Every structure is written in structure tokens, then in C-alpha cells.
mmCIF file of C-alpha atoms in Angstrom:
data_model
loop_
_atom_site.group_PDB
_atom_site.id
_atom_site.type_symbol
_atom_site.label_atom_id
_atom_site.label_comp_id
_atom_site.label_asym_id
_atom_site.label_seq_id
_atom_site.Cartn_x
_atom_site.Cartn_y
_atom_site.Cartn_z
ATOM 1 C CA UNK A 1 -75.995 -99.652 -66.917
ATOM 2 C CA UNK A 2 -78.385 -102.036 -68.603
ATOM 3 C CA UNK A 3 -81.305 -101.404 -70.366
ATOM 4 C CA UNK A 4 -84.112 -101.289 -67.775
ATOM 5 C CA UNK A 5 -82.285 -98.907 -66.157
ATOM 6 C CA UNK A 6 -81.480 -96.682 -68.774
ATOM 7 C CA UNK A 7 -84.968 -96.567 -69.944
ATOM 8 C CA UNK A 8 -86.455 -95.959 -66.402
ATOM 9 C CA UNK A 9 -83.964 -93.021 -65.920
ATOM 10 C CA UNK A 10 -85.017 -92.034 -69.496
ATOM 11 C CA UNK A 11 -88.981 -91.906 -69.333
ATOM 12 C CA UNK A 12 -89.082 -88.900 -66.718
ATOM 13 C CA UNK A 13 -87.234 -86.819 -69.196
ATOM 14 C CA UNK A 14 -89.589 -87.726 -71.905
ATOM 15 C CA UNK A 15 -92.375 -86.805 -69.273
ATOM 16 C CA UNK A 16 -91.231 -83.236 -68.383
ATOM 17 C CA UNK A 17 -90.685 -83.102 -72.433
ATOM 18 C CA UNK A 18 -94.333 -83.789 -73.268
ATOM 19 C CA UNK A 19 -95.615 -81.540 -70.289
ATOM 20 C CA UNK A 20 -93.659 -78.752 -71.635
ATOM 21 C CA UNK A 21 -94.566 -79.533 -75.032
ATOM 22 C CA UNK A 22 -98.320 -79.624 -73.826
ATOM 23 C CA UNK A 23 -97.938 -76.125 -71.631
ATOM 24 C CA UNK A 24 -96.247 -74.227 -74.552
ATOM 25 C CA UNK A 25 -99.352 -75.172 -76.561
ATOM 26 C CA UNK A 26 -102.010 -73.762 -74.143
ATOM 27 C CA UNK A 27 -99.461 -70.842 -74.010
ATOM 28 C CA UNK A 28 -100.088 -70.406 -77.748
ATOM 29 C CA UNK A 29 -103.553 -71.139 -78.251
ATOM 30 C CA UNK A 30 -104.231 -68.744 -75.245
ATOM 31 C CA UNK A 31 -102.416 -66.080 -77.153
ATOM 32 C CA UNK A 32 -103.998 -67.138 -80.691
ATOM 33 C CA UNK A 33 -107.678 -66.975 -78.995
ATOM 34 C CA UNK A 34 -107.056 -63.811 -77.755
ATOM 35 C CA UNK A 35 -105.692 -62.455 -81.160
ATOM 36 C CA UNK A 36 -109.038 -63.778 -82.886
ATOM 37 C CA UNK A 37 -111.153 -61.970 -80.496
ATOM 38 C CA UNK A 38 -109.332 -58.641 -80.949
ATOM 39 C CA UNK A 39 -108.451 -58.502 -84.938
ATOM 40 C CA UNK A 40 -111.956 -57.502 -85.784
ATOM 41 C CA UNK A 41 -111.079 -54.225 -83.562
ATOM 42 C CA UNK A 42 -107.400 -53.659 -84.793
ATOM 43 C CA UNK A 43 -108.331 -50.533 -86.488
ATOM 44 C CA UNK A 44 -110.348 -49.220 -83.231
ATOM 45 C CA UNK A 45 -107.134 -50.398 -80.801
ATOM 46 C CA UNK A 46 -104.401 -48.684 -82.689
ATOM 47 C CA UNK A 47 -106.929 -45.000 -83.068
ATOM 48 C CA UNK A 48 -106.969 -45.567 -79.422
ATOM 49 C CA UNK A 49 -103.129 -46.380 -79.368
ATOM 50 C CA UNK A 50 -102.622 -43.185 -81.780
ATOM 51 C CA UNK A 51 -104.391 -40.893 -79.424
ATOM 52 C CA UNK A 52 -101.980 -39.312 -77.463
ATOM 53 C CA UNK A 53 -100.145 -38.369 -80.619
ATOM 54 C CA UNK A 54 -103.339 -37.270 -82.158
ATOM 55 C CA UNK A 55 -104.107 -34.698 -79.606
ATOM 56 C CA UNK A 56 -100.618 -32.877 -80.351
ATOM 57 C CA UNK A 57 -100.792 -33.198 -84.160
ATOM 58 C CA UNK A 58 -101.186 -29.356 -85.511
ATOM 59 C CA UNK A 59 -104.807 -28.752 -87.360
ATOM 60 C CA UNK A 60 -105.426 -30.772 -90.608
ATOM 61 C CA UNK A 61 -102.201 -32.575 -90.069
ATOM 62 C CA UNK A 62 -102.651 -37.027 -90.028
ATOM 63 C CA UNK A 63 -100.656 -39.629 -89.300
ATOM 64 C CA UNK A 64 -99.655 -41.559 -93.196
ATOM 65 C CA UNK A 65 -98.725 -45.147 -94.064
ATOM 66 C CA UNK A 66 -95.576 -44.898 -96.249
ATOM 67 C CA UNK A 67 -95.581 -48.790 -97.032
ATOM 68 C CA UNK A 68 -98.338 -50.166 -99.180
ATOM 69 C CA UNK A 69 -99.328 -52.896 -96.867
ATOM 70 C CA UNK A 70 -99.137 -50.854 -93.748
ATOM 71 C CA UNK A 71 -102.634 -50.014 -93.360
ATOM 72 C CA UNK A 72 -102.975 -53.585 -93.557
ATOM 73 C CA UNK A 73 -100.443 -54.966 -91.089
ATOM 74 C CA UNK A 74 -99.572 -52.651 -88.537
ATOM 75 C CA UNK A 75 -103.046 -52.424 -86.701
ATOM 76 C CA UNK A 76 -102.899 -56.851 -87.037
ATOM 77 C CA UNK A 77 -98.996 -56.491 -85.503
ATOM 78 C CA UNK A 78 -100.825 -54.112 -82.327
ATOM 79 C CA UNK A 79 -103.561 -56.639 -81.967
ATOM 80 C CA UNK A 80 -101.027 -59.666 -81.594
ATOM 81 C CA UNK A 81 -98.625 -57.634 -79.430
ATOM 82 C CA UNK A 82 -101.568 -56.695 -77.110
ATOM 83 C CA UNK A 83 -102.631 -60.579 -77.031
ATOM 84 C CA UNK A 84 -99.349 -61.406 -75.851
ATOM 85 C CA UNK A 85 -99.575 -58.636 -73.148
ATOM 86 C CA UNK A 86 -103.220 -60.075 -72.201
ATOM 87 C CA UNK A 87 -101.853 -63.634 -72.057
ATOM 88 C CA UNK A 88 -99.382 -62.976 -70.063
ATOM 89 C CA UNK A 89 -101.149 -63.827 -66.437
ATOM 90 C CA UNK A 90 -101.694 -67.639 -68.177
ATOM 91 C CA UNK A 91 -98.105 -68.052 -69.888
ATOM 92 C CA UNK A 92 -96.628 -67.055 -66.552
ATOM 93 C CA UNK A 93 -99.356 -69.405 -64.534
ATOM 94 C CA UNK A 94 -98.343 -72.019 -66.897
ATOM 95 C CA UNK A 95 -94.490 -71.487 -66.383
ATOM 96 C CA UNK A 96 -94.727 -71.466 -62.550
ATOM 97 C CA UNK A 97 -97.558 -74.981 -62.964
ATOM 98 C CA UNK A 98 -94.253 -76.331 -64.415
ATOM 99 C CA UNK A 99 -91.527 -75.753 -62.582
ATOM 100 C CA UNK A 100 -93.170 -75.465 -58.960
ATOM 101 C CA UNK A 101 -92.901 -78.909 -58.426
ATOM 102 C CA UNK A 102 -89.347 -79.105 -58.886
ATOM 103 C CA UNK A 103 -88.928 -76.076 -56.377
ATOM 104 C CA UNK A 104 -88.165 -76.387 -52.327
ATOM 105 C CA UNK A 105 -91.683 -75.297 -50.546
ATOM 106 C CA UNK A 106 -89.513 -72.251 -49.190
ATOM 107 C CA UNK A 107 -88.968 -71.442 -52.883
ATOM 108 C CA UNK A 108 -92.611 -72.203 -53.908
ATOM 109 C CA UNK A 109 -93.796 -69.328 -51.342
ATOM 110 C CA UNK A 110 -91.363 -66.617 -52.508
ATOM 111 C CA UNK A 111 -91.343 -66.891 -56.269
ATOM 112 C CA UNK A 112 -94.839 -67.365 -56.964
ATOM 113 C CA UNK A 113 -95.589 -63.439 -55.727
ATOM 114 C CA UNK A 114 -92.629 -62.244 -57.509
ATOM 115 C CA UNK A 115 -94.105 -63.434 -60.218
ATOM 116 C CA UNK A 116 -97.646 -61.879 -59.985
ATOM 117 C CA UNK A 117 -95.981 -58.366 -58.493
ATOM 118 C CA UNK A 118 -93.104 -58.279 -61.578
ATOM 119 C CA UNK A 119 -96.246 -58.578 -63.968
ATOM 120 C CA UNK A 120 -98.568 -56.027 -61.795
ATOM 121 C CA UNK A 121 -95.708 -53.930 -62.208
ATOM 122 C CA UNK A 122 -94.719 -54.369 -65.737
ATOM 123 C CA UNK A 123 -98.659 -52.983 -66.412
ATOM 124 C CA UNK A 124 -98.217 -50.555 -63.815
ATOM 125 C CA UNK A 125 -95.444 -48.922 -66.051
ATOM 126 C CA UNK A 126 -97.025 -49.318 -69.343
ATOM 127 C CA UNK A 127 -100.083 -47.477 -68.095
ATOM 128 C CA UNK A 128 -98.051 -44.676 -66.701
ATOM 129 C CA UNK A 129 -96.121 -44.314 -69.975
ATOM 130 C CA UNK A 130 -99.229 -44.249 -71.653
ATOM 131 C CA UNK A 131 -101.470 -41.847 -69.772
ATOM 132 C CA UNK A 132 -98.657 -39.928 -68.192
ATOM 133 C CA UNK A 133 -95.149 -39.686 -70.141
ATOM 134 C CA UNK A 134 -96.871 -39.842 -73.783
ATOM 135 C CA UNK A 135 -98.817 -36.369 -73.720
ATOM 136 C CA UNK A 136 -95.676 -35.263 -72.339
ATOM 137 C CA UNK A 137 -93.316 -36.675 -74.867
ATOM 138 C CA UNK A 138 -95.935 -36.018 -78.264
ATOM 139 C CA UNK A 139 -96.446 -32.950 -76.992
ATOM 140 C CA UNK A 140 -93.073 -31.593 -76.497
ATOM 141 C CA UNK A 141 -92.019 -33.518 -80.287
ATOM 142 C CA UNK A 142 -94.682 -31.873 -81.890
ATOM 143 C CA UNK A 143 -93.714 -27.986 -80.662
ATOM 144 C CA UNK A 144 -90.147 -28.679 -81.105
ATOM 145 C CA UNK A 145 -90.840 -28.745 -84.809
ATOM 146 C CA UNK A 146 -89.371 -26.443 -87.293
ATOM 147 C CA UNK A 147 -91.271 -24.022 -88.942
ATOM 148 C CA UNK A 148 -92.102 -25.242 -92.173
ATOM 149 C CA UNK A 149 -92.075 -28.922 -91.633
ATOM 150 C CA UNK A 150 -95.807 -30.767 -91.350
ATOM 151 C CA UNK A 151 -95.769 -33.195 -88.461
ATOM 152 C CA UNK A 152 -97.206 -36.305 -90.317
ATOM 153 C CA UNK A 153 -95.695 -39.719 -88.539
ATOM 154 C CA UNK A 154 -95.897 -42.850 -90.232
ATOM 155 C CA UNK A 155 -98.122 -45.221 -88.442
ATOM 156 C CA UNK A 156 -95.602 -48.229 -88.821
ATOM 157 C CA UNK A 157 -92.512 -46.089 -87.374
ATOM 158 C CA UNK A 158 -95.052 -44.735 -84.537
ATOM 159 C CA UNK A 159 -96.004 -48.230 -83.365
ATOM 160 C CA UNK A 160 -92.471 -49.281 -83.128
ATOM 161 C CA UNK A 161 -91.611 -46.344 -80.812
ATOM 162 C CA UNK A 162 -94.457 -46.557 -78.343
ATOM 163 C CA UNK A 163 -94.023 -50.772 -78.280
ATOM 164 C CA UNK A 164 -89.966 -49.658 -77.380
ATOM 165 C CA UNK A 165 -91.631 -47.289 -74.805
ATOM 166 C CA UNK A 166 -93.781 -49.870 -73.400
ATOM 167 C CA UNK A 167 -91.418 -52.333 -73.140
ATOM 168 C CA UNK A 168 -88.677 -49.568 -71.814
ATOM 169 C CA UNK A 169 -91.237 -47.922 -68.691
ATOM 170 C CA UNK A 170 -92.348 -51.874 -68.254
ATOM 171 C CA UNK A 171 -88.668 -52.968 -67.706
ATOM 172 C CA UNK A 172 -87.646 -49.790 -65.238
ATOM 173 C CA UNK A 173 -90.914 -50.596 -63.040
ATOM 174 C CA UNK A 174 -89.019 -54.210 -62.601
ATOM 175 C CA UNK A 175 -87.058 -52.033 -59.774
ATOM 176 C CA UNK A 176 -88.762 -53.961 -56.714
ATOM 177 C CA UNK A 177 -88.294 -56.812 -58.140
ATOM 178 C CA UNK A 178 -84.923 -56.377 -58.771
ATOM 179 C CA UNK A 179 -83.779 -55.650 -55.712
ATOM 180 C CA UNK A 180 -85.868 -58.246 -53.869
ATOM 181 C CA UNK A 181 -83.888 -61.081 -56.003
ATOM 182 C CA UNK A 182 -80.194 -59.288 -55.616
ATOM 183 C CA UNK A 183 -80.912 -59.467 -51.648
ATOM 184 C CA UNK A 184 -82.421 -63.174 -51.931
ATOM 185 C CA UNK A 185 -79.996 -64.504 -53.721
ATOM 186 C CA UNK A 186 -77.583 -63.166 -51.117
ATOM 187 C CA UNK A 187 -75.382 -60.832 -53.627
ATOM 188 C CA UNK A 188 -75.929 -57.925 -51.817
ATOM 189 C CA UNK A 189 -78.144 -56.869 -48.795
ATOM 190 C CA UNK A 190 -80.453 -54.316 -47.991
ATOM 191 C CA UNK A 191 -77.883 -52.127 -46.076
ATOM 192 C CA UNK A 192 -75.559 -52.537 -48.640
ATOM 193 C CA UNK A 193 -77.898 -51.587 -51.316
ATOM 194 C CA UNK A 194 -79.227 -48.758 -48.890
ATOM 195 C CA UNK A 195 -75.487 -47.153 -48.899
ATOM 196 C CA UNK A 196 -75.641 -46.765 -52.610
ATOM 197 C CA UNK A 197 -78.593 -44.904 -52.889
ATOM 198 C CA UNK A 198 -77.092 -41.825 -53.527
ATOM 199 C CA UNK A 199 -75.853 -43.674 -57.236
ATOM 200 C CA UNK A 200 -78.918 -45.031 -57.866
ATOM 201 C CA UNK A 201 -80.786 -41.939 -57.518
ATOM 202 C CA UNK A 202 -78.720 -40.558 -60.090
ATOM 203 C CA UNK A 203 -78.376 -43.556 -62.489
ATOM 204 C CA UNK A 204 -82.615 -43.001 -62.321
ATOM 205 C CA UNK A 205 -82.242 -39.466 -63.472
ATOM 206 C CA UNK A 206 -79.621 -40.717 -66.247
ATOM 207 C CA UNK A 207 -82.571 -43.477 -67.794
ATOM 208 C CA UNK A 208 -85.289 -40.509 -67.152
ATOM 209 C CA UNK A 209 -82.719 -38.392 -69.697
ATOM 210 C CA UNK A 210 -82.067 -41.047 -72.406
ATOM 211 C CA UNK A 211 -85.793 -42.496 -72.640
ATOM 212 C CA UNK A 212 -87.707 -39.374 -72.532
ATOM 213 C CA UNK A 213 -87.459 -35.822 -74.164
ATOM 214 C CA UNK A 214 -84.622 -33.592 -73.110
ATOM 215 C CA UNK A 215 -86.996 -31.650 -70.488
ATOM 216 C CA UNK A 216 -86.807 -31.839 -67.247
ATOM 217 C CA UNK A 217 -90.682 -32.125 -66.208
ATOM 218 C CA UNK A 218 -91.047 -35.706 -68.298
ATOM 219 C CA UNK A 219 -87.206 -36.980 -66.860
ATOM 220 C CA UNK A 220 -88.147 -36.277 -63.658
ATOM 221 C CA UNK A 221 -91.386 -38.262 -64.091
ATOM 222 C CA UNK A 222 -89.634 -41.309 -64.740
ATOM 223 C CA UNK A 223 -87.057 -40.705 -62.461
ATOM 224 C CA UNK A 224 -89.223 -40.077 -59.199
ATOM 225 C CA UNK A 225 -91.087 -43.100 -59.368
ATOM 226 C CA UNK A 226 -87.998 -45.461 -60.217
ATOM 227 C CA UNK A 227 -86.698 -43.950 -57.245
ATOM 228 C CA UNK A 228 -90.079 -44.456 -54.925
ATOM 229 C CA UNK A 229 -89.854 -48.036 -56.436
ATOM 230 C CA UNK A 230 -86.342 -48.695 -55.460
ATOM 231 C CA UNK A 231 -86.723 -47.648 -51.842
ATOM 232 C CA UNK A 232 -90.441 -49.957 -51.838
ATOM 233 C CA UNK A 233 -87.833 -52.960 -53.241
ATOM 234 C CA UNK A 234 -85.339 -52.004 -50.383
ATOM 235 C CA UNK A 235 -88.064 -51.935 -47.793
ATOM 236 C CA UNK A 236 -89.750 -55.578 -48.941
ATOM 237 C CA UNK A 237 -86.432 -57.170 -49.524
ATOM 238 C CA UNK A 238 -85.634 -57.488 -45.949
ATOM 239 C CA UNK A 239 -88.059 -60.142 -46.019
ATOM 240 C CA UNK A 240 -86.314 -62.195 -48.250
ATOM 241 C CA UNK A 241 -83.269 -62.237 -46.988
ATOM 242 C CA UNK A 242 -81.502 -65.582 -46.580
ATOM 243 C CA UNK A 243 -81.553 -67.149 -43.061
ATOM 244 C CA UNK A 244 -78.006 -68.262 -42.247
ATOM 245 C CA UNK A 245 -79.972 -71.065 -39.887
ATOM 246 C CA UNK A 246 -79.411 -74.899 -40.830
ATOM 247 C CA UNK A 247 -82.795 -75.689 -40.202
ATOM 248 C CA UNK A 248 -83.865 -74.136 -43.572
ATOM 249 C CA UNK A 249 -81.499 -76.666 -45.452
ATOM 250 C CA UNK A 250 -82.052 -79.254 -43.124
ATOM 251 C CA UNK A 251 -85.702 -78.708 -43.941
ATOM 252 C CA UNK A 252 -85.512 -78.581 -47.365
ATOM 253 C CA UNK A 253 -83.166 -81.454 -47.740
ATOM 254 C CA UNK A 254 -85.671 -83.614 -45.774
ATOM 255 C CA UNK A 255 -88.228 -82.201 -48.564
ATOM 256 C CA UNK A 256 -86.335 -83.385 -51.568
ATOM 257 C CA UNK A 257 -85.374 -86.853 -49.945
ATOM 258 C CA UNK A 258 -89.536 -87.152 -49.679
ATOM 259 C CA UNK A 259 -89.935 -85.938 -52.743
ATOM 260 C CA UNK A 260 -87.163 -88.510 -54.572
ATOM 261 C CA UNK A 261 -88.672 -91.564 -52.224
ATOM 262 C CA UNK A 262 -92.314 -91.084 -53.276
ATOM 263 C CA UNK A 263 -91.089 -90.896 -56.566
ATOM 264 C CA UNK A 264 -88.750 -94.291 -56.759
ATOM 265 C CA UNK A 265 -92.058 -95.533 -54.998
ATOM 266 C CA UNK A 266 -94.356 -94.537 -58.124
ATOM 267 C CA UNK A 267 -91.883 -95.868 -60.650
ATOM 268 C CA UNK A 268 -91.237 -99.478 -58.648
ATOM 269 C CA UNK A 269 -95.170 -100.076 -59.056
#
């Protein structure tokens, strides 16, 4: 290989490099914008974070900061975590602006609504843990309580467990999408998946046990609607699955050939 060709084969790598590099940093100044805008109200965001806990606290009894710089930090750690979560629409427009051109158009018209319904969902689930499973879970902590011992939970330790929550309820509401790749990828299909419902109904009643209190009412609130969302999953994934007809290949074969031509085209002028 001589040198002209070397560097010609080397200078779209360097291209997709920069682009990244260049996407990445919108990604972060999106996020660092954000986080400007809301650390003047960290202290308000986290009282409205702490409410649901608030609510179940006995009379007279706060939350503390055992840490000396906690007061300090942990309302700043919210406000970045929730500019990350507000960002999130951009990062993932900027991932798909940089890899949809490298996709088959078939591709191109199924990933880019998983992508908007996986992060429609992932809110979806935060904002039921928050206004549904949280009065249920602070509620049932706070009356399970010896006699004799003050509920007083340290603001640090209480942000960590409601991010884990977040993240947890965000995750299981990923069902639909879930299933929608296992049939499109071609691992399993929609019948198949529709014989094991019986063991997914109860694997949704085991993850309603381990992530929320040991009550029924707030196990079965987790479990119902994984369950709704796995048979809403089952009933869109018939849409995606693969067509065993050539034409698709032979279509999208003809696609990338186009694609490769225009660009040997490009680079020759």
C-alpha cells in the first residue's frame, strides 16, 4: 500500500474522530448549561425531591447532614444528576445524528423511535416511582420503625436511594423496548416470547419484591405495570419482526453500494 493510499483510507477515520469529538462536546456543554441554570435552585429541587419522605417523617422529626460538606454538595450532586436527565433528548439526538448515516434506511426507520419511546419510557417510570411507589415505600419505612428510635435520614444517604430508585423503575419500564429488540434481532419471536408469559409474570412479581418494601400493595404496583408493559412490547414487536424476503437485503445492499460509490466519488475530486 503506498502512501496516498494509506492516507486517503486514513482521513475518514480522522473525520468520524473529530465529529465525535465535536458531538461529545455539545453533549457536555448541553449538560453544563443546564447545570448553570438549575444550581441557583439546588436547595428548592432537592426540598421538592425530599417531599415524599417529608410527609411520613413523625412531628418535629428532620432530615440531618452527617458530613460537614453535605449541605453543600448533595443539593449541587441533584442539580447535575437532573441536568443529565434533562439533556438526555439532545445526547441521544446527538448519538443517533452520528451514527444514522452509517445505518441501512430500514434501520434508520426502526431505531430512531426506539430511541425516543426507551427515553419516554425511562421518564414514564421515574415519575411513577416518584408520585406513586415513594409515598408508598416512605410511608411504610417510617411506621415500621421501632419504638424509641427518631426517624431522622441523612440527606446524602437519602439521595443515593431515590437516584438507585430512579434509575431501578427507569430500567424495568425498558420492558417494550426490550422485547421489541429480542424479536428484531431475530433471537426469539413474539409467539415464543408469548409462551413464556407465565415466567415472566412471575419474574415481575420477584423485581416488585426485591425493589420495593416487603408489602404486597407497593410489589404489586411495580409488578402490574411491568407486566401491562411486557404484553404492549409483545403486541408492537410483531412489527419488527425480520422479513425472511431477499428483497430487504437486496435493497439494502444496493443502498450501501450507493452509499460507498458517492463516497469514492467525493474523495476522487
Amino acid at each position: 500500500m503506498n502512501q496516498n493510499n494509506f492516507n486517503d483510507g486514513e482521513q475518514p477515520f480522522i473525520s468520524h474522530l473529530i465529529e465525535f469529538r465535536n458531538r461529545l462536546l455539545r453533549m457536555v456543554l448541553c449538560v453544563l448549561v443546564v447545570f448553570l441554570a438549575l444550581a441557583s435552585y439546588a436547595n428548592q429541587i432537592y426540598s421538592l425531591l425530599a417531599g415524599p419522605l417529608m410527609k411520613h417523617l413523625p412531628k418535629n422529626s428532620t432530615m440531618i447532614a452527617i458530613d460537614v460538606a453535605s449541605p453543600f454538595f448533595t443539593p449541587f450532586k441533584l442539580a447535575l444528576v437532573l441536568s443529565i436527565f434533562i439533556s438526555v433528548p439532545y445526547i441521544l439526538y446527538q448519538f443517533w445524528a452520528f451514527i444514522a448515516p452509517g445505518l441501512y434506511k430500514r434501520e434508520r426507520r426502526m431505531i430512531f423511535p426506539l430511541l425516543v419511546a426507551s427515553t419516554l419510557l425511562f421518564y414514564l417510570g421515574v415519575a411513577f416511582a416518584y408520585f406513586v411507589v415513594f409515598p408508598l415505600v416512605f410511608g411504610f419505612l417510617t411506621a415500621a420503625a421501632p419504638e424509641g428510635v427518631a426517624v431522622m435520614t441523612d440527606i446524602a444517604k437519602y439521595l443515593d436511594f431515590v437516584l438507585a430508585l430512579f434509575f431501578a423503575f427507569g430500567a424495568c419500564f425498558e420492558v417494550p423496548i426490550f422485547t421489541i429488540v429480542l424479536v428484531w434481532t431475530g433471537l426469539v419471536t413474539p409467539a415464543g416470547l408469548a409462551d413464556k408469559r407465565p415466567y415472566v409474570i412471575v419474574g415481575a412479581f420477584i423485581i416488585g419484591a426485591v425493589l420495593t418494601p416487603p408489602d404486597a400493595i407497593s410489589q404489586t404496583l411495580l409488578a402490574v405495570p411491568m407486566w401491562i408493559l411486557f404484553e404492549l412490547g409483545l403486541l408492537c414487536s410483531r412489527a419488527f419482526v425480520p422479513k425472511p424476503d431477499s428483497d430487504y437485503q437486496a435493497s439494502d445492499d444496493a443502498e450501501m453500494e450507493a452509499r460507498l460509490d458517492k463516497i469514492e466519488r467525493q474523495e476522487d475530486e
